[in-house]
Short mmCIF file of C-alpha atoms in Angstrom, two decimals:
data_model
loop_
_atom_site.label_atom_id
_atom_site.label_comp_id
_atom_site.label_asym_id
_atom_site.label_seq_id
_atom_site.Cartn_x
_atom_site.Cartn_y
_atom_site.Cartn_z
CA UNK A 1 148.24 -138.55 -28.46
CA UNK A 2 150.87 -136.15 -29.83
CA UNK A 3 149.85 -137.15 -33.35
CA UNK A 4 146.17 -136.42 -32.58
CA UNK A 5 147.19 -133.02 -31.26
CA UNK A 6 149.20 -132.36 -34.43
CA UNK A 7 146.28 -133.40 -36.63
CA UNK A 8 143.90 -131.13 -34.69
CA UNK A 9 146.37 -128.26 -34.94
CA UNK A 10 146.79 -128.77 -38.70
CA UNK A 11 143.05 -128.98 -39.30
CA UNK A 12 142.47 -125.89 -37.17
CA UNK A 13 145.09 -123.96 -39.17
CA UNK A 14 143.46 -125.04 -42.44
CA UNK A 15 140.00 -124.15 -41.12
CA UNK A 16 141.14 -120.69 -40.01
CA UNK A 17 142.90 -120.08 -43.32
CA UNK A 18 139.81 -121.12 -45.27
CA UNK A 19 137.52 -118.81 -43.29
CA UNK A 20 139.87 -115.83 -43.53
CA UNK A 21 140.46 -116.25 -47.24
CA UNK A 22 136.80 -116.79 -48.12
CA UNK A 23 135.93 -113.56 -46.32
CA UNK A 24 138.73 -111.76 -48.18
CA UNK A 25 138.29 -113.19 -51.70
CA UNK A 26 135.30 -115.50 -51.88
CA UNK A 27 135.46 -119.28 -52.11
CA UNK A 28 135.54 -119.55 -55.91
CA UNK A 29 138.74 -117.51 -56.21
CA UNK A 30 140.67 -119.69 -53.74
CA UNK A 31 143.13 -122.43 -54.56
CA UNK A 32 144.43 -125.16 -52.29
CA UNK A 33 147.81 -123.43 -52.52
CA UNK A 34 146.30 -120.19 -51.17
CA UNK A 35 144.89 -122.09 -48.20
CA UNK A 36 148.07 -124.02 -47.44
CA UNK A 37 150.22 -120.90 -47.68
CA UNK A 38 147.96 -119.00 -45.28
CA UNK A 39 147.84 -121.97 -42.90
CA UNK A 40 151.61 -122.56 -43.21
CA UNK A 41 150.92 -126.20 -44.04
CA UNK A 42 152.55 -128.25 -46.80
CA UNK A 43 150.35 -129.13 -49.79
CA UNK A 44 151.11 -132.82 -49.23
CA UNK A 45 149.81 -132.47 -45.67
CA UNK A 46 146.63 -130.86 -46.96
CA UNK A 47 146.06 -133.72 -49.40
CA UNK A 48 146.65 -136.29 -46.67
CA UNK A 49 143.55 -134.86 -44.95
CA UNK A 50 141.34 -133.54 -47.77
CA UNK A 51 140.75 -134.26 -51.46
CA UNK A 52 140.16 -130.58 -52.31
CA UNK A 53 138.97 -127.27 -50.89
CA UNK A 54 135.32 -128.38 -51.17
CA UNK A 55 135.98 -131.35 -48.90
CA UNK A 56 137.73 -129.04 -46.41
CA UNK A 57 134.74 -126.68 -46.39
CA UNK A 58 132.35 -129.61 -45.96
CA UNK A 59 134.38 -130.91 -43.01
CA UNK A 60 134.49 -127.46 -41.41
CA UNK A 61 130.71 -127.21 -41.80
CA UNK A 62 130.16 -130.69 -40.29
CA UNK A 63 132.35 -129.73 -37.33
CA UNK A 64 130.30 -126.55 -36.86
CA UNK A 65 127.08 -128.57 -36.92
CA UNK A 66 128.48 -131.09 -34.43
CA UNK A 67 129.44 -128.28 -32.04
CA UNK A 68 126.03 -126.69 -32.39
CA UNK A 69 124.25 -130.00 -31.83
CA UNK A 70 126.34 -130.68 -28.73
CA UNK A 71 125.25 -127.33 -27.28
CA UNK A 72 121.59 -127.56 -28.21
CA UNK A 73 120.74 -131.18 -27.35
CA UNK A 74 120.66 -130.72 -23.55
CA UNK A 75 118.57 -127.54 -23.83
CA UNK A 76 116.08 -129.19 -26.17
CA UNK A 77 115.83 -132.24 -23.92
CA UNK A 78 114.97 -130.12 -20.86
CA UNK A 79 111.51 -129.27 -22.19
CA UNK A 80 108.88 -131.80 -23.20
CA UNK A 81 106.85 -129.17 -25.06
CA UNK A 82 109.60 -126.83 -26.22
CA UNK A 83 109.36 -123.11 -26.98
CA UNK A 84 111.53 -122.11 -24.03
CA UNK A 85 113.78 -120.01 -26.24
CA UNK A 86 116.91 -121.50 -24.67
CA UNK A 87 118.08 -123.36 -27.82
CA UNK A 88 117.73 -120.19 -29.92
CA UNK A 89 119.66 -118.20 -27.31
CA UNK A 90 122.43 -120.82 -27.35
CA UNK A 91 122.48 -120.82 -31.16
CA UNK A 92 122.85 -117.03 -31.27
CA UNK A 93 125.69 -117.25 -28.76
CA UNK A 94 127.42 -119.93 -30.83
CA UNK A 95 126.96 -117.84 -33.97
CA UNK A 96 128.61 -114.85 -32.27
CA UNK A 97 131.54 -117.00 -31.10
CA UNK A 98 132.02 -118.47 -34.59
CA UNK A 99 130.82 -115.37 -36.41
CA UNK A 100 133.13 -115.51 -39.43
CA UNK A 101 132.46 -119.19 -40.08
CA UNK A 102 128.70 -118.68 -39.84
CA UNK A 103 129.03 -115.72 -42.20
CA UNK A 104 130.65 -117.74 -44.98
CA UNK A 105 128.26 -120.69 -44.54
CA UNK A 106 125.10 -118.57 -44.38
CA UNK A 107 126.16 -116.42 -47.34
CA UNK A 108 126.13 -119.53 -49.50
CA UNK A 109 129.85 -119.61 -50.26
CA UNK A 110 131.10 -122.84 -51.82
CA UNK A 111 128.29 -123.01 -54.38
CA UNK A 112 125.77 -123.09 -51.51
CA UNK A 113 126.71 -126.64 -50.49
CA UNK A 114 127.68 -125.79 -46.87
CA UNK A 115 124.48 -123.74 -46.49
CA UNK A 116 122.43 -126.69 -47.75
CA UNK A 117 124.29 -129.00 -45.35
CA UNK A 118 123.51 -126.61 -42.51
CA UNK A 119 119.82 -126.19 -43.31
CA UNK A 120 119.24 -129.89 -44.07
CA UNK A 121 120.89 -131.00 -40.82
CA UNK A 122 118.95 -128.44 -38.77
CA UNK A 123 115.65 -129.35 -40.50
CA UNK A 124 116.22 -133.06 -39.90
CA UNK A 125 116.87 -132.53 -36.18
CA UNK A 126 113.93 -130.11 -35.85
CA UNK A 127 111.52 -132.52 -37.59
CA UNK A 128 112.59 -135.36 -35.28
CA UNK A 129 112.07 -133.12 -32.26
CA UNK A 130 108.65 -131.89 -33.45
CA UNK A 131 107.52 -135.49 -34.04
CA UNK A 132 108.89 -136.56 -30.64
CA UNK A 133 107.12 -133.72 -28.84
CA UNK A 134 103.82 -134.62 -30.48
CA UNK A 135 104.20 -138.25 -29.40
CA UNK A 136 105.32 -137.43 -25.85
CA UNK A 137 102.42 -135.07 -25.36
CA UNK A 138 99.84 -137.19 -27.23
CA UNK A 139 98.89 -134.39 -29.62
CA UNK A 140 98.15 -134.58 -33.33
CA UNK A 141 100.19 -132.10 -35.41
CA UNK A 142 98.15 -129.74 -37.59
CA UNK A 143 101.04 -129.27 -40.04
CA UNK A 144 103.42 -131.93 -41.35
CA UNK A 145 106.52 -132.07 -39.11
CA UNK A 146 108.90 -131.96 -42.09
CA UNK A 147 107.28 -128.82 -43.49
CA UNK A 148 107.05 -127.22 -40.06
CA UNK A 149 110.75 -127.95 -39.47
CA UNK A 150 111.70 -126.29 -42.76
CA UNK A 151 109.66 -123.20 -41.93
CA UNK A 152 111.24 -123.02 -38.47
CA UNK A 153 114.78 -123.54 -39.81
CA UNK A 154 114.22 -121.01 -42.60
CA UNK A 155 113.31 -118.39 -40.01
CA UNK A 156 116.31 -119.31 -37.85
CA UNK A 157 118.73 -119.17 -40.79
CA UNK A 158 117.42 -115.76 -41.84
CA UNK A 159 117.74 -114.42 -38.28
CA UNK A 160 121.21 -115.95 -37.88
CA UNK A 161 122.40 -114.43 -41.14
CA UNK A 162 121.13 -111.01 -40.11
CA UNK A 163 122.67 -111.49 -36.64
CA UNK A 164 126.19 -112.41 -37.82
CA UNK A 165 126.44 -109.88 -40.64
CA UNK A 166 126.14 -106.94 -38.24
CA UNK A 167 129.42 -105.64 -36.80
CA UNK A 168 127.68 -104.70 -33.57
CA UNK A 169 124.98 -106.90 -32.07
CA UNK A 170 121.77 -105.50 -33.65
CA UNK A 171 119.73 -106.12 -30.49
CA UNK A 172 120.24 -108.18 -27.37
CA UNK A 173 119.94 -111.92 -27.98
CA UNK A 174 117.32 -112.15 -25.24
CA UNK A 175 115.15 -109.63 -27.10
CA UNK A 176 115.48 -111.58 -30.36
CA UNK A 177 114.48 -114.77 -28.53
CA UNK A 178 111.49 -113.08 -26.88
CA UNK A 179 110.23 -111.87 -30.27
CA UNK A 180 110.76 -115.28 -31.89
CA UNK A 181 108.89 -116.94 -29.01
CA UNK A 182 106.00 -114.53 -29.43
CA UNK A 183 105.99 -115.27 -33.16
CA UNK A 184 106.08 -119.03 -32.54
CA UNK A 185 103.30 -118.94 -29.96
CA UNK A 186 101.03 -116.26 -31.45
CA UNK A 187 101.75 -116.29 -35.17
CA UNK A 188 102.52 -113.81 -37.92
CA UNK A 189 99.04 -112.35 -38.01
CA UNK A 190 99.34 -111.27 -34.38
CA UNK A 191 102.97 -110.16 -34.89
CA UNK A 192 102.01 -107.70 -37.62
CA UNK A 193 99.59 -105.95 -35.25
CA UNK A 194 96.25 -107.57 -36.03
CA UNK A 195 93.98 -109.18 -33.47
CA UNK A 196 93.09 -112.78 -34.09
CA UNK A 197 89.67 -113.10 -35.72
CA UNK A 198 86.91 -114.03 -33.28
#
């Protein structure tokens, strides 16, 4: 138990050091030594957990995705049809809590690998959910679930990036969610001010 606590503490220190240093210098300029010095962790300890800084960043990104999934799953499961806005609201809240980590992932630091991990994982979960909703509600999708998921995730990633890069919240999360719901339910044509053709 004490060892688990020590491991968690070490990994948290390395995670925090990575995030701080990437924001200060960018990922490419960092060395393992920079990270271990900032975290006050021995290099040998670092290498007992991670092969290199890329593996550390990948682990930090996986942990972020696991936390996000844990928050979103219950909200997604509460609606058979979806489009409640609750998962997006929860995601924005999580992004604000973990703002600096989201910033470095969504900026594409680490040669874009963490960003690809993030978008691929979100697209996979979204596609599964879209397929499941279609089956549960006995409807035939008009657009391939994989493509639809990528469009949806692309919008979410763009909004998240905009959201976390602002020092002050650009608009209330509830307002963002309302607009995204309107967009999802009514479409871009309507959103730009045009009436749907008769």
